[in-house]
Each structure stands twice: as C-alpha cells, then as structure tokens.
Tab-separated table of C-alpha atoms and ligand atoms in Angstrom:
chain	number	residue	atom	x	y	z
A	11	MET	CA	24.346	-1.944	-0.659
A	12	LEU	CA	23.686	0.176	-3.715
A	13	HIS	CA	24.757	3.797	-4.119
A	14	LEU	CA	22.629	6.606	-5.489
A	15	ASP	CA	24.671	6.683	-8.679
A	16	ASP	CA	23.810	3.056	-9.419
A	17	ASN	CA	20.504	4.413	-10.726
A	18	GLN	CA	20.524	5.601	-14.343
A	19	PHE	CA	18.412	8.694	-13.657
A	20	ASN	CA	20.596	9.721	-10.732
A	21	ARG	CA	23.736	9.516	-12.859
A	22	ARG	CA	22.318	12.234	-15.127
A	23	ARG	CA	21.531	14.554	-12.223
A	24	GLU	CA	23.695	17.468	-11.114
A	25	ARG	CA	24.989	17.467	-7.556
A	26	ASN	CA	22.350	19.932	-6.352
A	27	GLN	CA	19.390	18.197	-8.028
A	28	THR	CA	17.056	15.822	-6.190
A	29	LYS	CA	17.844	12.185	-6.831
A	30	LEU	CA	15.802	9.019	-6.645
A	31	LYS	CA	16.149	7.851	-3.063
A	32	LEU	CA	17.269	4.329	-2.326
A	33	TRP	CA	14.302	2.086	-1.578
A	34	ARG	CA	14.843	1.040	2.030
A	35	HIS	CA	11.308	-0.079	2.860
A	36	ALA	CA	9.174	-2.736	1.239
A	37	GLY	CA	5.601	-3.590	2.176
A	38	LEU	CA	4.910	-7.163	1.127
A	39	MET	CA	1.183	-7.464	0.498
A	40	LEU	CA	0.540	-11.078	1.389
A	41	THR	CA	-2.952	-10.969	-0.107
A	42	TYR	CA	-5.550	-8.496	-1.331
A	43	GLN	CA	-8.140	-10.448	0.621
A	44	CYS	CA	-9.326	-8.713	3.757
A	45	SER	CA	-11.970	-9.198	6.407
A	46	ALA	CA	-12.820	-5.512	5.944
A	47	ALA	CA	-13.515	-3.284	2.961
A	48	CYS	CA	-12.571	0.096	4.410
A	49	ARG	CA	-13.616	3.115	2.448
A	50	PHE	CA	-10.133	4.571	2.731
A	51	CYS	CA	-8.294	1.524	1.362
A	52	TYR	CA	-5.615	2.588	-1.179
A	53	TYR	CA	-6.284	-0.686	-2.942
A	54	TYR	CA	-9.644	-2.394	-3.171
A	55	CYS	CA	-9.087	-5.026	-0.502
A	56	SER	CA	-12.195	-6.894	0.592
A	57	PRO	CA	-13.406	-10.410	1.486
A	58	GLN	CA	-13.952	-11.031	-2.241
A	59	ALA	CA	-10.485	-9.908	-3.362
A	60	ASP	CA	-7.818	-12.593	-3.577
A	61	GLY	CA	-4.243	-13.331	-4.521
A	62	LEU	CA	-1.686	-14.944	-2.239
A	63	MET	CA	2.010	-14.129	-2.335
A	64	SER	CA	4.222	-17.155	-2.703
A	65	VAL	CA	7.168	-17.736	-0.380
A	66	GLN	CA	9.433	-17.404	-3.404
A	67	THR	CA	8.034	-14.010	-4.452
A	68	ALA	CA	8.322	-12.699	-0.907
A	69	ILE	CA	11.908	-13.903	-0.566
A	70	ASP	CA	12.881	-12.550	-3.983
A	71	ALA	CA	11.518	-9.136	-2.983
A	72	TRP	CA	13.149	-9.296	0.440
A	73	GLN	CA	16.549	-10.246	-0.969
A	74	GLY	CA	16.273	-7.500	-3.589
A	75	LEU	CA	15.612	-4.942	-0.875
A	76	VAL	CA	18.595	-6.184	1.124
A	77	ARG	CA	20.790	-5.845	-1.970
A	78	ILE	CA	19.593	-2.231	-2.261
A	79	ALA	CA	19.713	-1.126	1.370
A	80	SER	CA	21.762	-3.766	3.220
A	81	GLU	CA	21.068	-3.680	6.972
A	82	ASP	CA	18.854	-0.597	6.511
A	83	ALA	CA	16.323	-2.756	4.632
A	84	LYS	CA	12.994	-2.737	6.429
A	85	VAL	CA	10.333	-5.215	5.373
A	86	HIS	CA	6.797	-4.991	6.624
A	87	ILE	CA	4.120	-7.538	5.874
A	88	THR	CA	0.692	-6.255	5.143
A	89	GLY	CA	-2.370	-6.992	3.051
A	90	GLY	CA	-5.265	-7.160	2.839
A	91	GLU	CA	-5.258	-8.979	6.135
A	92	PRO	CA	-2.110	-11.120	6.465
A	93	PHE	CA	-3.446	-13.217	9.356
A	94	LEU	CA	-6.019	-14.722	6.965
A	95	TYR	CA	-3.086	-16.709	5.567
A	96	PHE	CA	-1.168	-17.329	8.747
A	97	GLU	CA	0.563	-20.490	7.521
A	98	ARG	CA	1.907	-18.695	4.456
A	99	LEU	CA	3.014	-15.797	6.653
A	100	ILE	CA	4.933	-18.230	8.858
A	101	GLY	CA	6.398	-19.967	5.816
A	102	ILE	CA	7.789	-16.660	4.561
A	103	LEU	CA	9.225	-15.682	7.951
A	104	GLN	CA	10.835	-19.114	8.373
A	105	GLU	CA	12.479	-18.935	4.981
A	106	ALA	CA	13.669	-15.356	5.569
A	107	ARG	CA	15.207	-16.444	8.861
A	108	ARG	CA	16.796	-19.545	7.304
A	109	LEU	CA	18.437	-17.303	4.706
A	110	GLY	CA	19.630	-14.821	7.349
A	111	LEU	CA	17.660	-11.860	5.929
A	112	THR	CA	16.965	-8.753	7.996
A	113	PRO	CA	14.190	-9.568	10.510
A	114	VAL	CA	10.676	-8.476	9.604
A	115	ASP	CA	10.178	-4.955	10.918
A	116	VAL	CA	6.393	-4.770	11.133
A	117	ILE	CA	3.364	-6.950	10.535
A	118	GLU	CA	0.168	-4.964	10.026
A	119	THR	CA	-3.204	-6.360	11.004
A	120	ASN	CA	-6.748	-5.125	11.480
A	121	GLY	CA	-7.219	-7.531	14.432
A	122	SER	CA	-10.437	-9.120	13.124
A	123	TRP	CA	-9.070	-12.644	13.653
A	124	ALA	CA	-8.371	-12.124	17.382
A	125	GLU	CA	-11.347	-13.936	18.880
A	126	ASP	CA	-9.666	-16.529	21.071
A	127	GLU	CA	-6.929	-15.676	23.568
A	128	ASN	CA	-5.127	-19.005	23.267
A	129	ASP	CA	-5.031	-18.666	19.502
A	130	ILE	CA	-3.682	-15.113	19.770
A	131	VAL	CA	-0.969	-16.177	22.220
A	132	GLU	CA	0.098	-19.058	20.009
A	133	LYS	CA	0.267	-16.964	16.856
A	134	LEU	CA	2.099	-14.054	18.456
A	135	ARG	CA	4.647	-16.387	20.084
A	136	GLN	CA	5.291	-17.949	16.704
A	137	ILE	CA	5.916	-14.680	14.879
A	138	ASP	CA	7.908	-13.343	17.830
A	139	SER	CA	10.183	-16.384	17.688
A	140	LEU	CA	10.747	-15.680	13.998
A	141	GLY	CA	12.147	-12.214	14.648
A	142	LEU	CA	9.186	-9.823	14.414
A	143	ASN	CA	10.140	-6.345	15.564
A	144	ARG	CA	6.718	-4.657	15.924
A	145	LEU	CA	3.049	-5.500	15.490
A	146	LYS	CA	0.942	-2.700	14.044
A	147	ILE	CA	-2.782	-2.823	14.700
A	148	SER	CA	-4.996	-0.612	12.563
A	149	TRP	CA	-7.949	1.054	14.203
A	150	ASP	CA	-9.898	4.170	13.317
A	151	ALA	CA	-13.420	5.060	12.217
A	152	PHE	CA	-12.856	3.460	8.790
A	153	HIS	CA	-11.877	0.125	10.334
A	154	GLU	CA	-14.586	0.419	12.966
A	155	GLU	CA	-17.196	0.146	10.206
A	156	PHE	CA	-16.117	-3.479	9.674
A	157	ILE	CA	-14.160	-4.766	12.649
A	158	ASP	CA	-15.432	-5.697	16.103
A	159	ILE	CA	-13.710	-3.475	18.660
A	160	GLN	CA	-13.603	-6.326	21.211
A	161	SER	CA	-11.299	-8.316	18.920
A	162	VAL	CA	-8.980	-5.351	18.546
A	163	ARG	CA	-8.909	-4.629	22.278
A	164	ARG	CA	-8.262	-8.319	22.991
A	165	LEU	CA	-5.389	-8.368	20.513
A	166	VAL	CA	-3.834	-5.176	21.877
A	167	SER	CA	-3.976	-6.476	25.434
A	168	VAL	CA	-2.538	-9.925	24.664
A	169	ALA	CA	0.083	-8.508	22.294
A	170	ARG	CA	1.309	-6.063	24.937
A	171	ASN	CA	1.701	-8.917	27.414
A	172	ILE	CA	3.708	-10.981	24.990
A	173	LEU	CA	5.655	-8.402	22.997
A	174	GLY	CA	5.745	-5.507	25.443
A	175	ASP	CA	4.267	-2.015	25.050
A	176	ASN	CA	7.011	-0.699	22.791
A	177	ARG	CA	6.506	-3.358	20.175
A	178	VAL	CA	2.766	-2.892	19.736
A	179	LEU	CA	1.578	0.125	17.750
A	180	VAL	CA	-2.080	1.007	17.498
A	181	ARG	CA	-3.090	3.405	14.786
A	182	TRP	CA	-4.841	5.154	16.481
A	183	GLU	CA	-4.990	4.363	20.155
A	184	LYS	CA	-7.135	7.398	20.945
A	185	HIS	CA	-9.969	5.932	18.849
A	186	LEU	CA	-9.853	2.657	20.775
A	187	ASP	CA	-10.627	4.571	23.959
A	188	SER	CA	-13.467	6.496	22.367
A	189	PRO	CA	-14.987	4.579	19.439
A	190	THR	CA	-17.505	6.387	17.257
A	191	GLY	CA	-20.182	3.674	17.303
A	192	ILE	CA	-20.317	4.042	13.525
A	193	ARG	CA	-21.783	0.585	12.935
A	194	GLN	CA	-24.984	1.580	14.668
A	195	LYS	CA	-25.398	4.794	12.656
A	196	SER	CA	-27.362	5.636	9.540
A	197	GLU	CA	-25.446	6.274	6.297
A	198	PRO	CA	-25.685	10.102	6.576
A	199	GLN	CA	-24.418	9.897	10.164
A	200	ARG	CA	-21.600	7.587	9.080
A	201	LYS	CA	-20.556	10.077	6.448
A	202	ASN	CA	-20.332	12.821	9.061
A	203	ILE	CA	-18.160	10.615	11.250
A	204	LEU	CA	-15.881	9.744	8.346
A	205	GLN	CA	-15.617	13.385	7.341
A	206	GLU	CA	-14.371	14.184	10.819
A	207	ALA	CA	-11.922	11.295	10.659
A	208	MET	CA	-10.578	12.583	7.352
A	209	ALA	CA	-10.144	16.058	8.784
A	210	SER	CA	-7.933	14.765	11.585
A	211	ASP	CA	-5.880	12.188	9.639
A	212	SER	CA	-4.827	12.829	6.077
A	213	CYS	CA	-5.798	10.256	3.518
A	214	ARG	CA	-4.448	9.642	0.015
A	215	LEU	CA	-7.370	9.415	-2.370
A	216	THR	CA	-6.353	6.510	-4.533
A	217	GLY	CA	-7.885	3.035	-4.918
A	218	ARG	CA	-11.218	2.680	-3.146
A	219	ALA	CA	-10.535	5.843	-1.150
A	220	ALA	CA	-10.869	7.922	-4.327
A	221	ASP	CA	-14.232	6.380	-5.181
A	222	ALA	CA	-15.652	6.310	-1.672
A	223	LEU	CA	-14.297	9.419	-0.004
A	224	ALA	CA	-13.882	12.133	-2.624
A	225	GLU	CA	-17.537	13.071	-2.251
A	226	LEU	CA	-16.965	13.623	1.471
A	227	SER	CA	-14.028	15.955	0.887
A	228	GLN	CA	-13.844	19.561	-0.065
A	229	GLN	CA	-13.471	19.735	-3.846
A	230	TYR	CA	-11.696	22.173	-6.136
A	231	PRO	CA	-11.753	23.044	-9.823
A	232	CYS	CA	-9.351	21.027	-11.914
A	233	GLU	CA	-7.163	24.086	-12.595
A	234	LYS	CA	-5.970	23.967	-8.989
A	235	PHE	CA	-4.062	20.800	-9.848
A	236	HIS	CA	-2.470	22.014	-13.087
A	237	GLU	CA	1.308	21.901	-13.072
A	238	LYS	CA	1.364	20.120	-9.702
A	239	SER	CA	4.050	17.606	-10.471
A	240	CYS	CA	4.533	14.287	-8.686
A	241	ARG	CA	8.299	14.630	-8.721
A	242	ASN	CA	8.584	14.512	-4.971
A	243	ALA	CA	6.288	11.491	-4.591
A	244	LEU	CA	8.231	9.589	-7.259
A	245	LEU	CA	11.746	10.439	-6.107
A	246	SER	CA	11.386	10.576	-2.346
A	247	SER	CA	9.125	7.673	-1.432
A	248	LYS	CA	12.045	5.667	0.060
A	249	GLY	CA	10.141	2.460	-0.471
A	250	VAL	CA	7.742	0.291	-2.391
A	251	HIS	CA	4.731	-1.915	-1.910
A	252	ILE	CA	4.766	-5.280	-3.621
A	253	ASP	CA	1.488	-7.027	-4.332
A	254	PRO	CA	0.726	-10.771	-4.062
A	255	ASN	CA	1.670	-11.301	-7.683
A	256	GLY	CA	4.972	-9.432	-7.410
A	257	GLU	CA	3.814	-6.113	-8.919
A	258	VAL	CA	5.798	-3.185	-7.502
A	259	PHE	CA	4.220	0.175	-6.598
A	260	ASN	CA	6.326	3.198	-5.762
A	261	GLY	CA	5.556	4.344	-2.202
A	262	GLN	CA	1.815	4.633	-1.711
A	263	CYS	CA	1.029	5.266	-5.370
A	264	SER	CA	-1.077	2.139	-5.848
A	265	GLY	CA	-2.351	1.026	-9.234
A	266	MET	CA	0.794	2.066	-11.152
A	267	ILE	CA	3.224	-0.754	-11.749
A	268	VAL	CA	6.940	0.026	-11.741
A	269	GLY	CA	7.812	-3.599	-12.539
A	270	ASN	CA	7.406	-7.132	-11.263
A	271	VAL	CA	9.854	-8.894	-8.969
A	272	ARG	CA	8.957	-12.241	-10.545
A	273	GLN	CA	10.480	-10.960	-13.777
A	274	THR	CA	13.120	-8.456	-12.647
A	275	PRO	CA	14.924	-8.354	-9.293
A	276	LEU	CA	13.911	-5.387	-7.147
A	277	ASP	CA	17.421	-3.915	-7.143
A	278	GLU	CA	17.496	-4.023	-10.948
A	279	LEU	CA	14.109	-2.272	-11.041
A	280	TRP	CA	15.483	0.465	-8.803
A	281	LYS	CA	18.617	0.843	-10.912
A	282	ALA	CA	16.638	1.151	-14.132
A	283	PHE	CA	13.815	3.393	-12.897
A	284	GLU	CA	14.004	6.705	-14.783
A	285	PRO	CA	10.840	8.612	-13.903
A	286	ASP	CA	11.624	11.477	-16.270
A	287	LYS	CA	11.959	9.237	-19.323
A	288	THR	CA	9.181	6.696	-19.831
A	289	ASN	CA	6.106	8.259	-21.379
A	290	PHE	CA	3.675	7.659	-18.500
A	291	TRP	CA	6.041	8.431	-15.613
A	292	GLN	CA	7.486	11.402	-17.461
A	293	ILE	CA	4.088	13.103	-17.488
A	294	LEU	CA	3.589	12.568	-13.752
A	295	TYR	CA	7.164	13.636	-13.092
A	296	ASN	CA	6.877	16.892	-15.034
A	297	LYS	CA	3.236	17.896	-14.777
A	298	GLY	CA	1.418	15.566	-12.402
A	299	PRO	CA	-1.849	13.891	-13.408
A	300	ALA	CA	-3.198	17.089	-15.025
A	301	GLY	CA	-0.561	16.481	-17.688
A	302	PHE	CA	-2.714	13.623	-18.980
A	303	LEU	CA	-5.826	15.761	-19.425
A	304	GLU	CA	-5.327	16.792	-23.028
A	305	ASN	CA	-4.668	13.262	-24.294
A	306	ALA	CA	-7.385	11.817	-22.073
A	307	ALA	CA	-9.914	14.352	-23.406
A	308	ALA	CA	-8.963	13.385	-26.961
A	309	GLU	CA	-9.800	9.781	-26.024
A	310	GLY	CA	-13.176	10.860	-24.593
A	311	TYR	CA	-12.396	11.558	-20.932
A	312	ALA	CA	-14.968	13.917	-19.461
A	313	CYS	CA	-13.283	16.116	-16.914
A	314	ARG	CA	-15.186	16.378	-13.625
A	315	GLU	CA	-16.151	19.805	-12.480
A	316	LYS	CA	-14.163	19.368	-9.292
A	317	TYR	CA	-11.672	17.024	-7.661
A	318	ALA	CA	-10.848	16.480	-4.028
A	319	SER	CA	-7.084	16.262	-4.521
A	320	LYS	CA	-4.339	15.683	-7.027
A	321	CYS	CA	-4.451	11.949	-6.235
A	322	HIS	CA	-8.215	11.909	-6.824
A	323	LEU	CA	-7.657	13.450	-10.267
A	324	CYS	CA	-4.866	10.918	-10.872
A	325	THR	CA	-7.063	7.971	-9.910
A	326	ASP	CA	-9.985	9.212	-11.983
A	327	ILE	CA	-7.869	9.586	-15.134
A	328	ARG	CA	-6.115	6.269	-14.516
A	329	ARG	CA	-9.448	4.539	-14.172
A	330	PHE	CA	-10.451	5.983	-17.556
A	331	PHE	CA	-7.183	4.746	-19.098
A	332	PHE	CA	-7.625	1.403	-17.356
A	333	ASP	CA	-11.113	0.963	-18.847
A	334	LYS	CA	-9.710	1.839	-22.281
A	335	GLY	CA	-6.729	-0.494	-21.902
A	336	LEU	CA	-4.277	2.404	-22.260
A	337	PHE	CA	-0.836	2.307	-20.568
A	338	SER	CA	-1.762	-1.256	-19.681
A	339	GLN	CA	1.853	-2.173	-18.813
A	340	ILE	CA	1.745	0.366	-15.996
A	341	ILE	CA	-1.885	0.945	-15.010
A	342	GLY	CA	-3.000	-2.090	-13.050
A	343	PRO	CA	-3.529	-4.617	-11.669
A	344	ASN	CA	-7.291	-5.117	-11.923
A	345	VAL	CA	-7.811	-5.375	-8.187
A	346	CYS	CA	-6.546	-1.821	-7.665
A	347	TYR	CA	-9.431	-0.715	-9.868
A	348	GLY	CA	-12.074	-2.687	-8.004
A	349	ILE	CA	-12.119	-5.762	-10.208
A	350	ASN	CA	-11.682	-8.967	-8.248
A	351	ARG	CA	-9.551	-11.082	-10.461
A	352	ASN	CA	-9.373	-14.749	-9.557
A	353	PHE	CA	-5.628	-15.389	-9.366
A	354	ALA	CA	-6.121	-19.123	-8.864
A	355	SER	CA	-8.104	-19.616	-12.043
A	356	GLU	CA	-5.414	-17.783	-14.010
A	357	GLY	CA	-2.784	-20.146	-12.662
A	358	ILE	CA	-0.887	-17.358	-10.929
A	359	LEU	CA	-1.800	-18.098	-7.343
A	360	GLY	CA	1.386	-18.410	-5.327
A	361	GLU	CA	2.599	-21.949	-5.164
A	362	LYS	CA	1.834	-23.890	-1.993
A	363	GLN	CA	4.842	-24.314	0.243
B	24	SF4	S1	-7.456	-0.502	4.731
B	24	SF4	FE1	-6.509	-2.364	5.556
B	24	SF4	S2	-8.106	-3.320	6.806
B	24	SF4	FE2	-9.118	-1.833	5.477
B	24	SF4	S3	-9.760	-2.966	3.638
B	24	SF4	FE3	-7.738	-2.096	3.183
B	24	SF4	S4	-6.302	-3.696	3.767
B	24	SF4	FE4	-8.256	-4.205	4.756
B	25	SF4	S1	-1.137	12.131	-8.071
B	25	SF4	FE1	-0.858	9.952	-8.599
B	25	SF4	S2	1.348	9.697	-8.898
B	25	SF4	FE2	1.028	11.661	-7.851
B	25	SF4	S3	1.235	11.183	-5.664
B	25	SF4	FE3	-0.956	11.012	-6.150
B	25	SF4	S4	-1.306	8.844	-6.674
B	25	SF4	FE4	0.920	9.229	-6.730
C-alpha cells in the first residue's frame, strides 16, 4: 500500500494543507457502447460508441489499484453497458480471481439485456461465483427514455432472489415504483420531466450531459464561476475511471486524461500526479475552468452569455480546445466529445482472450 507522501505533490505540502488522496476506487469502463444514450451521460455512450477493454488492461489497472490501496482497493465494472460484452466481463473476473485480486465490488448495469429469466439466472450465478459483491442497477427518468421498465423489474426481482436484497442496489428504487412514462411524452413534456429529475438528483454537466441538459438548467453569467477552483475535485476524488483503451480520468471529471495504464502503471500515475504543476491541471487547480477564458478568447472562443454550472463552462471550453487540437495530450478521447471513434479500425481494440 502506498502512503500519501509517495506522491510528489504531497511531499511539497505542509502538514495542514490538503493532500492528494490515495485512489482507492477504480471504475473500469468495459466499453463505451451502450444500449441507451442517456442525456445525462458523463461520457457519450450510445449504441454507436465502441471500444472494448482487454483483459490485460483491466488486470493492469486492477493490480495498480491494489498496489495503491491494498485491501481497500475497490473495483467496479461499468460502461457503457458491460453486459453487452458478457464474455469479456467474465474473462476479466476469472483472471482477477486467478491472480487473487480483491473481489469486484460492484458491476453497474442499465438492465436492458434482462429479457429472459433463465439467461439472467445463468449470468448472475456466474458473476456471483466469481466474487461479485453488489450489482447496481441504474434506473431514473434519464434511463427510462431508453430502457424498458419490464426488463429492469425482471432483473431486480431475479437478482434479489439470487444475490439477496443487500447485494442489489437500484438507483433509484422510488422511480421503479412510479415511472414517469417519459417514452410516451412529447419532447416539451419530456424536458419538464427531466428538469424535475435534475432538481431532485444532482448531475455533473460534463460529456453529453453538458450538451443535452444545460439548456434545461438554471443558468448564470460567467462571472459567477470566476475563481472557482477545482482543487477539491482534483485532490479529493479518491478514485478514477479508466476507459476501454486504458485512459485514466480523475474521479468523475471525464474527458481529461491523467495518463494511460497501458503506458504507465496506475500507481506510478498516482505518484507522479502534481495537479498544481502541469500547465492544464495547474489552471484548473488554481482558478477552475474560468482560468482558461483569457487564452481561449485569444484563440477565438466566444464566451456564452450564461452557463449552467462550473462543469458546463469547463466542458464548453474543453470542447473548443478539443476542436482546435489544443492540450491534446489531456483533452480526450474523442468519444468523450461525441465522436464515435472506431477502435477496431485503429488496431487498438482490446485483444480477444
Ligand atoms: S448513463 Fe449509463 S446507461 Fe446511460 S448512456 Fe451512459 S453508460 Fe449508458
Ligand atoms: S469544472 Fe471541470 S475539472 Fe472542475 S470538477 Fe467540473 S469537470 Fe471536473
């Protein structure tokens, strides 16, 4: 297990100053492909998006997390929709078990695949036998736009029989009991429903969420976000998400690459991460996304009159930089900006195992 002072930034900090927390959680994004295309997706997952994490990339990330956090390491497998690639999911869990890694804490699913009870039973028994702790089933008005509620109810019921109540989380159960019927509504009605959903559950406006939901949110002049640093988000996330190609995102800050586990082990990335030093991170660390405004304006960025949140401003400026090819080592990958890159044709699809 690493110690806080194994990180270069932390070593420069005084005792009373906030330090970069150890990464104890890793969300392995098996694929960007998804049976849904929710408006609040932090990425741009959809049926057209692709990418498939190889067993090797998953294990490299998993082992790196264990080197950082030892038995506190918590891996969850997510997507996209991980059950679209069930065989690969099983391959990763088998290899993790063979190597004696910490059991997988959570697998997240939207439940769209759960059409046949026998199939559900078989799949859940398999992942249960490979050490799954909890199954997390996503359900709210955003998912309801794309997913059949009967599949989700079927999955919840079968999963509770097999895994027990305590090991099945539904986010959010209350919406399963009283669905909104959003699929039968007109677009203006849908927007009202989604506005209500956003009011009750907070939502980070990055990825597709920034493009699809900012207009439904209350908006504020840009000045409101001046000098709102991202220090806390960068230092205190306690975990990372790792995309199918091994790109590492700090916490839920999608579309900003800290490094790649195919090139640098995760523990080495943590040790070397100095958010107050590198040009791009330094600006977020000290000033938040508004710190980019002057340089972005010089490059031709036209400031919007209003933004829904700091993360909306961040995503909007990053998209501008992305289109210009600026900070290209950090701002990416394409799929986080709504461009469906074909991993297979670039020869970077995870190897078959
Ligand atoms: S939020 Fe989840 S279910 Fe919805 S598109 Fe994104 S990955 Fe798929
Ligand atoms: S403004 Fe950007 S860096 Fe800061 S928390 Fe939001 S997405 Fe992350």
